[in-house]
mmCIF file of C-alpha atoms and ligand atoms in Angstrom:
data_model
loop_
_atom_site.group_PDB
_atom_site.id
_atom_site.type_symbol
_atom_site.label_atom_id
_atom_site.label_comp_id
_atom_site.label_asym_id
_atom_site.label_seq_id
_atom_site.Cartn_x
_atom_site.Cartn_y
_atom_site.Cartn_z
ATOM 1 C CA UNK A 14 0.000 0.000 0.000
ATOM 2 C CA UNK A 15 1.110 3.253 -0.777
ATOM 3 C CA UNK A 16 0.679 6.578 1.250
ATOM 4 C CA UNK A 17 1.673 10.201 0.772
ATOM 5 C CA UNK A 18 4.216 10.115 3.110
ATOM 6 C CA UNK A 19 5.836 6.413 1.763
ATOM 7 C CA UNK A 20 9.458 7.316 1.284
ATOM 8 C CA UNK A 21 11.501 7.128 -2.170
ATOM 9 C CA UNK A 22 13.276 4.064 -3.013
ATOM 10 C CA UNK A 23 15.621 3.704 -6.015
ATOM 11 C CA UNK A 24 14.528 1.568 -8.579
ATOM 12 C CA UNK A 25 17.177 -0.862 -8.152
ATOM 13 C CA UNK A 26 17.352 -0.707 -4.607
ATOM 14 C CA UNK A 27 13.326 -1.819 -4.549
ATOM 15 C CA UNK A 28 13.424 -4.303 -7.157
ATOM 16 C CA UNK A 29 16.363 -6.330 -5.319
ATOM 17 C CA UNK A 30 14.157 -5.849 -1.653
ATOM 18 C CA UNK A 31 10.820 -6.925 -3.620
ATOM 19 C CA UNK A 32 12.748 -10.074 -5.399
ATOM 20 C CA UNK A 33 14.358 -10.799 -1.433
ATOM 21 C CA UNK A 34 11.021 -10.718 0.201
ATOM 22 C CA UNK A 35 9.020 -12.697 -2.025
ATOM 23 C CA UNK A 36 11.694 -15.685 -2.822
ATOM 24 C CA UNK A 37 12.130 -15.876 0.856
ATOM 25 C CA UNK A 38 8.957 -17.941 2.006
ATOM 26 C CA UNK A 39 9.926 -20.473 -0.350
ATOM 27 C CA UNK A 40 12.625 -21.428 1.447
ATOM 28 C CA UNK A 41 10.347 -23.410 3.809
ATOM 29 C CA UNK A 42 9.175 -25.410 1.108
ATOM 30 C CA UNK A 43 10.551 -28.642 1.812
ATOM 31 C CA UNK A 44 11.696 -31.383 -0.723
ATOM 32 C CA UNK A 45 14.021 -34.188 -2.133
ATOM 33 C CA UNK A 46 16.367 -31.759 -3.519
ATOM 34 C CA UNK A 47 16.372 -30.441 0.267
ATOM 35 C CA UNK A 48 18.412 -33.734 1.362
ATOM 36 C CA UNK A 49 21.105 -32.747 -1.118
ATOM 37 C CA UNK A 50 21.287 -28.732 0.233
ATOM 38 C CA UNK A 51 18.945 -28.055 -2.958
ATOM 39 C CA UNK A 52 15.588 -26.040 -1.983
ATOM 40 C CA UNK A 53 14.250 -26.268 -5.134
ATOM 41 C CA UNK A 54 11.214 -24.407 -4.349
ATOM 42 C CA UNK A 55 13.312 -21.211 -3.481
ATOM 43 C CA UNK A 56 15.745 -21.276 -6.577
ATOM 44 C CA UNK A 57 12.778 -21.682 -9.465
ATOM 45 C CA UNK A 58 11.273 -18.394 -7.821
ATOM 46 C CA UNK A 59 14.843 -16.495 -7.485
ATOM 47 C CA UNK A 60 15.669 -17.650 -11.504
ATOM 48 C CA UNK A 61 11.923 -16.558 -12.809
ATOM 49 C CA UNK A 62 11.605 -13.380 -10.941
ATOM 50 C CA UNK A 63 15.287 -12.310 -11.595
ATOM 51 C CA UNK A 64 15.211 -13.612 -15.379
ATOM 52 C CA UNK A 65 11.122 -13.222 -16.535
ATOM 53 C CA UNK A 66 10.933 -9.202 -17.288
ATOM 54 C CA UNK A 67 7.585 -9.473 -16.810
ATOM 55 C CA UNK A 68 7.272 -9.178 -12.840
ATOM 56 C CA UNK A 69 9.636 -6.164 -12.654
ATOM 57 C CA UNK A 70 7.521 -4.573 -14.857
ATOM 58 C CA UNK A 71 4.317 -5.213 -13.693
ATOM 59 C CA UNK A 72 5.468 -3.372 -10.996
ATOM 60 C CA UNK A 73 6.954 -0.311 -12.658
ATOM 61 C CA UNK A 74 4.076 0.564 -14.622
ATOM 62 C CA UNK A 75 1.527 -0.333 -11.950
ATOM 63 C CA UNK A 76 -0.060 -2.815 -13.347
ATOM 64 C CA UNK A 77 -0.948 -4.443 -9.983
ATOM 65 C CA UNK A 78 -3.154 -2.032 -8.250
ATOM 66 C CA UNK A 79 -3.129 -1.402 -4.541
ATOM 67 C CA UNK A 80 -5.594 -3.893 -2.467
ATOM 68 C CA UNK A 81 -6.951 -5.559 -5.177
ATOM 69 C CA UNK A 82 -8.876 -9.040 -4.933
ATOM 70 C CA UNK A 83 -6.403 -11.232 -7.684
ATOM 71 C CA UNK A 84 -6.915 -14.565 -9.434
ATOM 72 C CA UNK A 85 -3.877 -16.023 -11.018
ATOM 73 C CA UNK A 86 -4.518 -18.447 -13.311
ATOM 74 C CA UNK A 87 -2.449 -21.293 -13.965
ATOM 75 C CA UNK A 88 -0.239 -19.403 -11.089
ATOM 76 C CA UNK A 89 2.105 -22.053 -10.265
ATOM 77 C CA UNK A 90 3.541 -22.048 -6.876
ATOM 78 C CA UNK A 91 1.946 -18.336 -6.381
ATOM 79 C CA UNK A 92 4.730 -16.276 -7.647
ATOM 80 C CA UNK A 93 2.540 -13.508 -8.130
ATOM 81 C CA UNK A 94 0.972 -13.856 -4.250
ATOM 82 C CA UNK A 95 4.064 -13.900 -2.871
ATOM 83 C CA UNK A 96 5.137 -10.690 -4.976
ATOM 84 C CA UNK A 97 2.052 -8.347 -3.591
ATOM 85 C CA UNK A 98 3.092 -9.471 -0.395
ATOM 86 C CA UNK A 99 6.833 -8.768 -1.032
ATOM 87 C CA UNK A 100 5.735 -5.132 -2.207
ATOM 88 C CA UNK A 101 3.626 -4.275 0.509
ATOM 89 C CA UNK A 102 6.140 -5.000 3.105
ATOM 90 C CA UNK A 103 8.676 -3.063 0.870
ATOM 91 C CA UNK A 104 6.210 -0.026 0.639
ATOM 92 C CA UNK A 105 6.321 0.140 4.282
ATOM 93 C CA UNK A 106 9.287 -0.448 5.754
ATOM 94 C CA UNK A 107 11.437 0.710 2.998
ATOM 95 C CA UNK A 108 9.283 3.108 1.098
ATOM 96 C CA UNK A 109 8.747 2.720 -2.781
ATOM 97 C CA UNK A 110 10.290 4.227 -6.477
ATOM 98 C CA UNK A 111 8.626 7.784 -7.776
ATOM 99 C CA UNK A 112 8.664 6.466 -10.700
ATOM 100 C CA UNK A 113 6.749 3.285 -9.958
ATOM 101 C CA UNK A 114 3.548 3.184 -10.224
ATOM 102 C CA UNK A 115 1.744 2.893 -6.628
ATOM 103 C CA UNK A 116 2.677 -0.169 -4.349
ATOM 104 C CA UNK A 117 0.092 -3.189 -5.100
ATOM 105 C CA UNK A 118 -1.087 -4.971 -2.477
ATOM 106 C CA UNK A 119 -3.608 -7.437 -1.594
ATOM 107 C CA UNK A 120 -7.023 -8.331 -0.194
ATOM 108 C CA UNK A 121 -7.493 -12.199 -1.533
ATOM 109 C CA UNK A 122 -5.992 -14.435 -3.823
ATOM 110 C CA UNK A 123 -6.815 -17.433 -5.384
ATOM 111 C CA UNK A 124 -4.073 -19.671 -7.805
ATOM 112 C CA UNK A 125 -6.153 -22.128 -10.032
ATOM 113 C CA UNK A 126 -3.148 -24.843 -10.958
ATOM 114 C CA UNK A 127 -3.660 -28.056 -12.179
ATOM 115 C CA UNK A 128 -0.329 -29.610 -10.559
ATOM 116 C CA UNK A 129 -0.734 -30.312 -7.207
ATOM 117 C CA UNK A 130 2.714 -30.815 -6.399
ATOM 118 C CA UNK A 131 3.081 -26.988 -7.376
ATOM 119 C CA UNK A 132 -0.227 -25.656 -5.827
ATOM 120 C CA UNK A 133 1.594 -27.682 -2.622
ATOM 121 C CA UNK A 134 4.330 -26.097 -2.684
ATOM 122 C CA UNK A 135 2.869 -22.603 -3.234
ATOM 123 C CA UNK A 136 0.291 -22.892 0.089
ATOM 124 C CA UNK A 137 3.362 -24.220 1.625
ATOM 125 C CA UNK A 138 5.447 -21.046 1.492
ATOM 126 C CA UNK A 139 2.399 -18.543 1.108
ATOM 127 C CA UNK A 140 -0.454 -19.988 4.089
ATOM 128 C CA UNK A 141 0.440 -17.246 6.780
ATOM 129 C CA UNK A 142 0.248 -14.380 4.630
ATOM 130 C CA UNK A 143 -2.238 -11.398 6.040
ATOM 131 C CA UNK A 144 -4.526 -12.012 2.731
ATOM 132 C CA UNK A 145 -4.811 -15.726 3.213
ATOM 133 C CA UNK A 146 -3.956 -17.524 0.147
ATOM 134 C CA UNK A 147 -5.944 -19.705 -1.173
ATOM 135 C CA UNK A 148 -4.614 -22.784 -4.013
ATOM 136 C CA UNK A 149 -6.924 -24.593 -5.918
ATOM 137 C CA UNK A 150 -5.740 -27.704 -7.349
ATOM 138 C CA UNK A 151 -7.571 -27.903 -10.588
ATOM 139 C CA UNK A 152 -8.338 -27.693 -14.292
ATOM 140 C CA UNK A 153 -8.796 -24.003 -15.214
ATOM 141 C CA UNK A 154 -11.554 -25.476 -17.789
ATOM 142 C CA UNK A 155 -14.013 -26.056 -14.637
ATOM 143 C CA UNK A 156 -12.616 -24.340 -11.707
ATOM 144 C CA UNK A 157 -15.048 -21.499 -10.690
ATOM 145 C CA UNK A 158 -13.540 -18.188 -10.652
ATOM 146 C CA UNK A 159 -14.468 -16.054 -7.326
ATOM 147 C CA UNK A 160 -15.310 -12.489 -7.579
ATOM 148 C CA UNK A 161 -12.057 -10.548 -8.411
ATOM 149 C CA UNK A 162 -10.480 -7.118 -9.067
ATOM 150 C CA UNK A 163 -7.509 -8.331 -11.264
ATOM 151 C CA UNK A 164 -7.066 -12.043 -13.064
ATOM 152 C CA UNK A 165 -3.195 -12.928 -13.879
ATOM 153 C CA UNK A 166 -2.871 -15.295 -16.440
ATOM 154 C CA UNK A 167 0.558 -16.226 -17.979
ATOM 155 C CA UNK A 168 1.660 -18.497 -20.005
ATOM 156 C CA UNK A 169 -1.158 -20.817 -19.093
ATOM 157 C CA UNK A 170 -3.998 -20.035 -22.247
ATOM 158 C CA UNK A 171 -1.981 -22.069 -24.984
ATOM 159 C CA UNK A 172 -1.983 -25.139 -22.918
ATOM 160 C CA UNK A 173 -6.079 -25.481 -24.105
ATOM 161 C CA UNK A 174 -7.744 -25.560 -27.276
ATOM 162 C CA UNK A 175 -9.427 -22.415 -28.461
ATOM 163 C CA UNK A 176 -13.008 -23.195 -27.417
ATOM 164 C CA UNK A 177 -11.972 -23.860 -24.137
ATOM 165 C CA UNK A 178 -9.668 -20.374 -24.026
ATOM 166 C CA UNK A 179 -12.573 -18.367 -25.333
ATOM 167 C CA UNK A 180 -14.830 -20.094 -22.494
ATOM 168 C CA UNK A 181 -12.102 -19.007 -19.994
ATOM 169 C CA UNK A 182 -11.939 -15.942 -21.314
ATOM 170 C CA UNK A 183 -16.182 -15.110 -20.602
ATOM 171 C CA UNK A 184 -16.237 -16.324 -17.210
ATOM 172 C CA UNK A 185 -13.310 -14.409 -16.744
ATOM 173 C CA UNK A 186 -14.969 -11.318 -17.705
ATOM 174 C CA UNK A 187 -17.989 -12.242 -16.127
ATOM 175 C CA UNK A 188 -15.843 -12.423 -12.709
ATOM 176 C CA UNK A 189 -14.243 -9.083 -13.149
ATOM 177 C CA UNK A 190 -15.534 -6.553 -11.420
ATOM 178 C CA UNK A 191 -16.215 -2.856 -13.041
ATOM 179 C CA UNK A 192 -13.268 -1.358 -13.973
ATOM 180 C CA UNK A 193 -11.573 -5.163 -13.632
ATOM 181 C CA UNK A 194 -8.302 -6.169 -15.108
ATOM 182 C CA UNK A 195 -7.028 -8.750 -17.204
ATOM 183 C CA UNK A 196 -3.506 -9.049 -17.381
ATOM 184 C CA UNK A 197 -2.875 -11.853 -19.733
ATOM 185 C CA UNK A 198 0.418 -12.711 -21.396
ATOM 186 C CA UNK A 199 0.375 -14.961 -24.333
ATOM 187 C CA UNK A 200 2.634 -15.483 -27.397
ATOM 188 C CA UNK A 201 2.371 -14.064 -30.614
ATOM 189 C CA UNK A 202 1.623 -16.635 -33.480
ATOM 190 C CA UNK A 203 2.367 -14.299 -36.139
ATOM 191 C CA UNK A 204 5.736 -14.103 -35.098
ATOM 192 C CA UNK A 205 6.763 -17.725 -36.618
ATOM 193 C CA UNK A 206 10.305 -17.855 -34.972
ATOM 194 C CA UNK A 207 9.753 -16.537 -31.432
ATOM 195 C CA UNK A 208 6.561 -18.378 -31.197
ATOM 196 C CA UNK A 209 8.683 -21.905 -32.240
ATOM 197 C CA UNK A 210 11.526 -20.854 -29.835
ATOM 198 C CA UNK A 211 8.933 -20.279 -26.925
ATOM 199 C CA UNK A 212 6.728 -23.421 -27.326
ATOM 200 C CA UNK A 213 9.885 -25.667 -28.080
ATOM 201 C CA UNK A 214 11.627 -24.164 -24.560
ATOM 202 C CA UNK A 215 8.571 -24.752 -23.181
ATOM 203 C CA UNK A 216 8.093 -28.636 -23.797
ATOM 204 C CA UNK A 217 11.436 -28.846 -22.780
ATOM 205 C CA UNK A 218 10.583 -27.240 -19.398
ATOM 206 C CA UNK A 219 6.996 -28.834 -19.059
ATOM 207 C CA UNK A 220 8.824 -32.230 -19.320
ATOM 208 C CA UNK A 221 11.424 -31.245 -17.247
ATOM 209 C CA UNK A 222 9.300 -30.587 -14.237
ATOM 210 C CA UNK A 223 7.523 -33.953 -14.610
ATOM 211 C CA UNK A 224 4.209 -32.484 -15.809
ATOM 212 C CA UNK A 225 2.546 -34.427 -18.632
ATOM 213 C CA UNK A 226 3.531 -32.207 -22.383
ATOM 214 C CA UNK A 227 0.267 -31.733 -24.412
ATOM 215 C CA UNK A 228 -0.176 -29.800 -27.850
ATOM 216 C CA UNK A 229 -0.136 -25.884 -27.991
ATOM 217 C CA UNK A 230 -2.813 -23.556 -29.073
ATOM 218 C CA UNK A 231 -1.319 -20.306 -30.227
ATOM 219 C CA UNK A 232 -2.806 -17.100 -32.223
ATOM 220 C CA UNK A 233 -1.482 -14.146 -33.481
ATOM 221 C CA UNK A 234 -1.336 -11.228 -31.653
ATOM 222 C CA UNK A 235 -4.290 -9.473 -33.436
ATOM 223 C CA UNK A 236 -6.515 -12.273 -32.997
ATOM 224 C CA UNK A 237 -5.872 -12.188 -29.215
ATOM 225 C CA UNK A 238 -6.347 -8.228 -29.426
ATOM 226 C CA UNK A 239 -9.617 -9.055 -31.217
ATOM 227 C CA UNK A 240 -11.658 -11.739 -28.899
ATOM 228 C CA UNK A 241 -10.532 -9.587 -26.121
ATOM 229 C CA UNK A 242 -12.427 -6.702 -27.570
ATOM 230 C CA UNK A 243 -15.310 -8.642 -28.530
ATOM 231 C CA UNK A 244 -15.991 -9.374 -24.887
ATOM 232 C CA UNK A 245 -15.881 -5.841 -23.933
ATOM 233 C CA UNK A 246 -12.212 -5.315 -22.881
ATOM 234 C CA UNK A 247 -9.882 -2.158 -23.674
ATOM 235 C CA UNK A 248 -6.744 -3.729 -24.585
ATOM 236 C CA UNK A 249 -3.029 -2.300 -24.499
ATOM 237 C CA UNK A 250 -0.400 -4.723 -25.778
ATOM 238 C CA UNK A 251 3.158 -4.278 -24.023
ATOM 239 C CA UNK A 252 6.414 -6.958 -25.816
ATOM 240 C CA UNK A 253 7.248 -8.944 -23.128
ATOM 241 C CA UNK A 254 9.967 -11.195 -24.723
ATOM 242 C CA UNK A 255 13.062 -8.262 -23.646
ATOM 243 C CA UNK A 256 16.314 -10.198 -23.717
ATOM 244 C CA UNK A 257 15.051 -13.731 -24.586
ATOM 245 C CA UNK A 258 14.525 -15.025 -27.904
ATOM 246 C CA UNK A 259 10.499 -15.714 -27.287
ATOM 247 C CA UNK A 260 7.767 -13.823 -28.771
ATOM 248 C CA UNK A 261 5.904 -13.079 -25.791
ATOM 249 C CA UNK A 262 3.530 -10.098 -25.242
ATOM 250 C CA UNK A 263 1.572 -8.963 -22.479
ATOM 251 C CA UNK A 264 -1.876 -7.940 -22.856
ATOM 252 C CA UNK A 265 -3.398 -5.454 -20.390
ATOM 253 C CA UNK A 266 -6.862 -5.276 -20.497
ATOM 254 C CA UNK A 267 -9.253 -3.009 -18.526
ATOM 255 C CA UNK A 268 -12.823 -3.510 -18.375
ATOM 256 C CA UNK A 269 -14.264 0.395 -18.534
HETATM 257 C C1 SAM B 329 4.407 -21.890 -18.049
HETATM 258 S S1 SAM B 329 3.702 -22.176 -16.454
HETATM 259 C C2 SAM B 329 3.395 -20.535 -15.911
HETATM 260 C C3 SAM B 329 3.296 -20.449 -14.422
HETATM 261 C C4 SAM B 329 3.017 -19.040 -13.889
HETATM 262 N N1 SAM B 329 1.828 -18.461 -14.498
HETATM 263 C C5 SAM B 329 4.206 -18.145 -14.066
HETATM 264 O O1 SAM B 329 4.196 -17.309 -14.967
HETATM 265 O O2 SAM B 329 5.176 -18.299 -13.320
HETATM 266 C C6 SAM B 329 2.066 -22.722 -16.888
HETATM 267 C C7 SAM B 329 1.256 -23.187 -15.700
HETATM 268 O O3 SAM B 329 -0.093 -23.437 -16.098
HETATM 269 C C8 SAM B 329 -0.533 -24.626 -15.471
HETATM 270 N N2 SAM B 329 -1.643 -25.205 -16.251
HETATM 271 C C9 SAM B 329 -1.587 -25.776 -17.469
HETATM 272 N N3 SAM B 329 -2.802 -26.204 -17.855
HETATM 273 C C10 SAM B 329 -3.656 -25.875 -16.855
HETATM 274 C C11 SAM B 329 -5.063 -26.064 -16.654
HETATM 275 N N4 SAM B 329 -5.808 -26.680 -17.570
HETATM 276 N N5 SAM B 329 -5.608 -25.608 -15.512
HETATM 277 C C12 SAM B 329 -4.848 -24.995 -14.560
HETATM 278 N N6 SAM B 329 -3.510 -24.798 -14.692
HETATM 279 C C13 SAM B 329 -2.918 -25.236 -15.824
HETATM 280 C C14 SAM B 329 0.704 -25.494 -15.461
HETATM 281 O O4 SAM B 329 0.614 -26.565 -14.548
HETATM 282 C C15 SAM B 329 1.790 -24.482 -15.091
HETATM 283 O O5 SAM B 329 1.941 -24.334 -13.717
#
C-alpha cells in the first residue's frame, strides 16, 4: 500500500528488496532436492523473478493495483501472491520508487493450478500471509472463478484448445468486477520464430518438471487483441519477450 508520506526508493534498490522478500517464504518449502542442500522451491522463484521481465515490470508501470482481490490463473507455486506481499512490506518499511507506479497490495488471492505438487508447494510457502492464500488444485476449464479485481494469467492459455480459451476468457470477464483487469500474457503466433523458440523451450521445461507435455494452441497477436475486444475489454499490448529469444507479449486489459 502506498501513502503520501511512503518514502523514495531507487529503482534498483526496490526491485532487489521486492525479489528478497518474495523468494524468501519459499525457502520453507521442503523437498528431495532439500536432502542434497537443494531447496528447489526457493531457486525456481529467485531464476523466474530475476530472469522473466515481466514481474519487474508489472510493478513499474503499476499494473498491480493497490488492495486488489487477484486470481492467477495457472499461477504455479503463487509467484505472483508472494510478490504483492513482497511489495507491501517493501512499501512500508522501505518506502517505494517515484517512478513506480503505486505499491500493489492485496485483499485475496486465489491460484487455479492443475499440478498439485506446485499448488503444494505454493500454500506451503504462502499460508500465513495477512490475505490468506488460497490454491486450488484444478483444471482451469471447470474451476469457478471467485469475484475478483484483477485475473493474472501467464503463459497458461496455450496449454487449451481455443473453445476452451474463449470459455475461460467469458467467465473471466464475467468475474471481473467494473473497472476489472485482465492481465494476460500470451505469445504471438504471427511471429513464426519466437513463437517456435517459446513453445519448443517450453516442452522442454513442461517435461522437465515432470508435468505431462500436451499440444499448444497459439494465435497471433491481433486475434488475441480481437476476442478480447469482442468481450468488452480495452486492450493495451506491451512486448514482453526483452532479452530472450520468445515472442511473448503482455496484454493489459481493462474492463471500462
Ligand atoms: C508456463 S507455467 C506458468 C506459471 C506461472 N503463471 C508463471 O508465470 O510463473 C504454466 C502453468 O499453467 C498450469 N496449467 C496448465 N494447464 C492448466 C489447466 N488446464 N488448468 C490450470 N492450470 C494449468 C501449469 O501446470 C503451469 O503451472
Amino acid at each position: 500500500m502506498r501513502r503520501d508520506d511512503t518514502p523514495s526508493l531507487t529503482a534498483t534498490a526496490a526491485w532487489r528488496a521486492v525479489h528478497a522478500a518474495a523468494c524468501a517464504p519459499y525457502r520453507a518449502v521442503p523437498g528431495f532436492y532439500r536432502l542434497i542442500g537443494m531447496q528447489w522451491s526457493w531457486h525456481w522463484a529467485r531464476g523466474k523473478l530475476a530472469h522473466d521481465p515481466v514481474f519487474r515490470g508489472l510493478l513499474e508501470r503499476g499494473d498491480l493495483p493497490p488492495r486488489a482481490r487477484v486470481v492467477d490463473i495457472g499461477g504455479g507455486q503463487g509467484l505472483i501472491a508472494a510478490l504483492l506481499h513482497a511489495c507491501e512490506q517493501v512499501a512500508e518499511r522501505q518506502g517505494w520508487p517515484a517512478a513506480w507506479g503505486a505499491a500493489p497490495s492485496a485483499t485475496a488471492y486465489t491460484c487455479i493450478e492443475l499440478m498439485a505438487r506446485d499448488a503444494r508447494r505454493g500454500e506451503t510457502a504462502l499460508h500465513g500471509l495477512h490475505f490468506g492464500p488460497r490454491f486450488v488444485c484444478a483444471d482451469m476449464r471447470q474451476a469457478p472463478l471467485p469475484p475478483c479485481d484483477v485475473v493474472v494469467i501467464l503463459d497458461v492459455l496455450h496449454y487449451v484448445d481455443h473453445a476452451a480459451q474463449d470459455a475461460l476468457l467469458e467467465r473471466v470477464r464475467a468475474a471481473l468486477a467494473p473497472r476489472g483487469r485482465l492481465l494476460l500474457r500470451v505469445g504471438d503466433a504471427a511471429n513464426l520464430r519466437g513463437f517456435a523458440i517459446s513453445q519448443w523451450v517450453d516442452r522442454v521445461v513442461t517435461a522437465a518438471r515432470g508435468h505431462k507435455v500436451a499440444p499448444s494452441w497459439g494465435r497471433p497477436l491481433a486475434a488475441w487483441i480481437a476476442r478480447l475486444e469482442e468481450l468488452g475489454f480495452t486492450v493495451h499490448s506491451l512486448p514482453m519477450s526483452q532479452g530472450t529469444p520468445f515472442a511473448n507479449v503482455l496484454l493489459v486489459a481493462d474492463l471500462t
